[in-house]
PDB file of C-alpha atoms in Angstrom:
ATOM      1  CA  MET A   9     -15.994  -7.929  -7.054  1.00 43.00           C
ATOM      2  CA  ILE A  10     -15.043  -4.358  -7.800  1.00 46.00           C
ATOM      3  CA  GLN A  11     -14.810  -3.614 -11.510  1.00 43.00           C
ATOM      4  CA  ASN A  12     -13.072  -0.651 -13.153  1.00 46.00           C
ATOM      5  CA  THR A  13     -12.570   1.016  -9.797  1.00 61.00           C
ATOM      6  CA  PRO A  14     -10.134   3.876  -9.443  1.00 89.00           C
ATOM      7  CA  ILE A  15      -7.058   2.712  -7.593  1.00 92.00           C
ATOM      8  CA  LEU A  16      -7.655   4.862  -4.504  1.00 93.00           C
ATOM      9  CA  GLU A  17     -11.120   3.385  -3.999  1.00 94.00           C
ATOM     10  CA  LEU A  18      -9.658  -0.078  -4.421  1.00 94.00           C
ATOM     11  CA  TRP A  19      -7.015   0.735  -1.789  1.00 96.00           C
ATOM     12  CA  LYS A  20      -9.752   1.831   0.641  1.00 96.00           C
ATOM     13  CA  ALA A  21     -11.631  -1.421   0.018  1.00 95.00           C
ATOM     14  CA  LEU A  22      -8.442  -3.410   0.599  1.00 96.00           C
ATOM     15  CA  GLN A  23      -7.776  -1.532   3.849  1.00 97.00           C
ATOM     16  CA  GLU A  24     -11.264  -2.455   5.077  1.00 96.00           C
ATOM     17  CA  GLN A  25     -10.508  -6.125   4.447  1.00 95.00           C
ATOM     18  CA  LEU A  26      -7.147  -5.836   6.201  1.00 96.00           C
ATOM     19  CA  LYS A  27      -8.828  -4.375   9.289  1.00 96.00           C
ATOM     20  CA  VAL A  28     -10.792  -7.616   9.583  1.00 95.00           C
ATOM     21  CA  VAL A  29      -7.805  -9.897   9.025  1.00 95.00           C
ATOM     22  CA  PHE A  30      -5.246  -8.211  11.284  1.00 96.00           C
ATOM     23  CA  SER A  31      -5.276  -6.892  14.839  1.00 97.00           C
ATOM     24  CA  ASN A  32      -5.603  -3.133  15.364  1.00 97.00           C
ATOM     25  CA  ASP A  33      -1.940  -2.937  16.361  1.00 97.00           C
ATOM     26  CA  ILE A  34      -0.720  -4.634  13.189  1.00 96.00           C
ATOM     27  CA  PHE A  35      -3.096  -2.702  10.955  1.00 97.00           C
ATOM     28  CA  ASN A  36      -2.169   0.653  12.518  1.00 97.00           C
ATOM     29  CA  THR A  37       1.567  -0.097  12.416  1.00 96.00           C
ATOM     30  CA  TRP A  38       1.919  -1.507   8.904  1.00 96.00           C
ATOM     31  CA  PHE A  39      -1.091  -0.641   6.752  1.00 97.00           C
ATOM     32  CA  LYS A  40      -2.693   2.564   7.989  1.00 96.00           C
ATOM     33  CA  PRO A  41       0.421   4.708   7.283  1.00 96.00           C
ATOM     34  CA  LEU A  42       0.684   3.509   3.675  1.00 97.00           C
ATOM     35  CA  GLU A  43      -0.258   5.802   0.827  1.00 95.00           C
ATOM     36  CA  CYS A  44      -1.517   4.543  -2.499  1.00 96.00           C
ATOM     37  CA  ASP A  45       0.093   6.193  -5.513  1.00 94.00           C
ATOM     38  CA  PRO A  46      -2.823   7.617  -7.537  1.00 92.00           C
ATOM     39  CA  GLU A  47      -0.596   7.848 -10.615  1.00 90.00           C
ATOM     40  CA  ALA A  48       0.288   4.157 -10.737  1.00 91.00           C
ATOM     41  CA  PRO A  49       0.032   2.712 -14.238  1.00 91.00           C
ATOM     42  CA  GLU A  50      -3.023   0.649 -15.098  1.00 88.00           C
ATOM     43  CA  GLY A  51      -2.804  -2.871 -13.726  1.00 89.00           C
ATOM     44  CA  LYS A  52      -0.553  -1.880 -10.834  1.00 94.00           C
ATOM     45  CA  MET A  53      -1.085  -0.752  -7.254  1.00 96.00           C
ATOM     46  CA  ILE A  54       1.890   1.050  -5.746  1.00 96.00           C
ATOM     47  CA  LEU A  55       1.880   1.468  -1.979  1.00 97.00           C
ATOM     48  CA  LEU A  56       4.249   4.079  -0.601  1.00 97.00           C
ATOM     49  CA  THR A  57       6.031   3.392   2.677  1.00 96.00           C
ATOM     50  CA  SER A  58       7.805   5.745   5.058  1.00 94.00           C
ATOM     51  CA  ASN A  59      11.213   4.048   4.884  1.00 95.00           C
ATOM     52  CA  GLU A  60      13.216   1.219   3.334  1.00 95.00           C
ATOM     53  CA  PHE A  61      12.758  -1.043   6.372  1.00 96.00           C
ATOM     54  CA  ALA A  62       8.961  -0.823   6.051  1.00 96.00           C
ATOM     55  CA  THR A  63       9.202  -1.513   2.318  1.00 96.00           C
ATOM     56  CA  LEU A  64      11.237  -4.670   2.859  1.00 96.00           C
ATOM     57  CA  TRP A  65       9.143  -5.835   5.830  1.00 97.00           C
ATOM     58  CA  LEU A  66       5.888  -5.486   3.911  1.00 97.00           C
ATOM     59  CA  GLN A  67       7.308  -7.239   0.854  1.00 97.00           C
ATOM     60  CA  ASN A  68       8.644 -10.141   2.879  1.00 97.00           C
ATOM     61  CA  ASN A  69       5.768 -10.556   5.314  1.00 97.00           C
ATOM     62  CA  TYR A  70       2.544  -9.229   3.818  1.00 97.00           C
ATOM     63  CA  GLN A  71       2.789  -8.963   0.037  1.00 96.00           C
ATOM     64  CA  GLU A  72       1.330 -12.411  -0.629  1.00 94.00           C
ATOM     65  CA  ILE A  73      -1.771 -11.908   1.517  1.00 94.00           C
ATOM     66  CA  LEU A  74      -2.357  -8.420   0.086  1.00 95.00           C
ATOM     67  CA  GLU A  75      -2.140  -9.812  -3.446  1.00 94.00           C
ATOM     68  CA  LYS A  76      -4.669 -12.532  -2.553  1.00 92.00           C
ATOM     69  CA  LYS A  77      -7.046  -9.946  -1.071  1.00 93.00           C
ATOM     70  CA  LEU A  78      -6.665  -7.748  -4.168  1.00 92.00           C
ATOM     71  CA  ALA A  79      -7.470 -10.720  -6.397  1.00 91.00           C
ATOM     72  CA  GLN A  80     -10.684 -11.238  -4.413  1.00 90.00           C
ATOM     73  CA  LEU A  81     -11.670  -7.590  -4.974  1.00 91.00           C
ATOM     74  CA  THR A  82     -10.988  -7.357  -8.697  1.00 89.00           C
ATOM     75  CA  GLU A  83     -11.701  -9.348 -11.821  1.00 78.00           C
ATOM     76  CA  HIS A  84      -8.360  -8.505 -13.370  1.00 78.00           C
ATOM     77  CA  PRO A  85      -4.952  -9.234 -11.893  1.00 79.00           C
ATOM     78  CA  LEU A  86      -3.061  -6.349 -10.326  1.00 88.00           C
ATOM     79  CA  VAL A  87       0.638  -6.123  -9.661  1.00 93.00           C
ATOM     80  CA  LEU A  88       1.319  -4.945  -6.116  1.00 96.00           C
ATOM     81  CA  GLU A  89       4.480  -2.964  -5.504  1.00 96.00           C
ATOM     82  CA  PHE A  90       5.878  -1.294  -2.396  1.00 96.00           C
ATOM     83  CA  LYS A  91       8.075   1.780  -2.750  1.00 95.00           C
ATOM     84  CA  THR A  92       9.725   4.013  -0.221  1.00 95.00           C
ATOM     85  CA  HIS A  93       8.054   7.414  -0.326  1.00 85.00           C
ATOM     86  CA  GLU A  94      10.536   9.972  -1.593  1.00 71.00           C
ATOM     87  CA  THR A  95      10.589  13.060   0.567  1.00 52.00           C
ATOM     88  CA  LYS A  96      11.047  16.306  -1.270  1.00 39.00           C
ATOM     89  CA  VAL A  97      14.071  18.251  -0.100  1.00 39.00           C
ATOM     90  CA  SER A  98      14.246  21.979  -0.607  1.00 37.00           C
ATOM     91  CA  ALA A  99      16.829  22.939  -3.215  1.00 42.00           C
ATOM     92  CA  THR A 100      17.887  26.002  -1.230  1.00 44.00           C
ATOM     93  CA  ALA A 101      19.671  25.860   2.086  1.00 45.00           C
ATOM     94  CA  PRO A 102      18.205  27.860   4.973  1.00 48.00           C
ATOM     95  CA  GLN A 103      19.802  31.267   5.484  1.00 49.00           C
ATOM     96  CA  ALA A 104      21.814  31.826   8.657  1.00 49.00           C
ATOM     97  CA  ALA A 105      20.291  34.454  10.941  1.00 47.00           C
TER      98      ALA A 105
END
């Protein structure tokens, strides 16, 4: 078990377990693109997705198995949350040439 591990290291360990559980296609489609929020509050892992569809798909199809794998890696329970990654939009409009 991993104790007192920074969340990004825990995410890397979880990804390694997922590579074993899922085919390359599934791993590369659903898990490889995810980013782990390094500023998640203690006791929570927040995985950032590229869009709302991915967020809902992961919640409905993979959240339970990811939570089980996390529980195997840690001694303390973690809340797993998926969020759509917010893209930053420039506040100024481009100038016409």
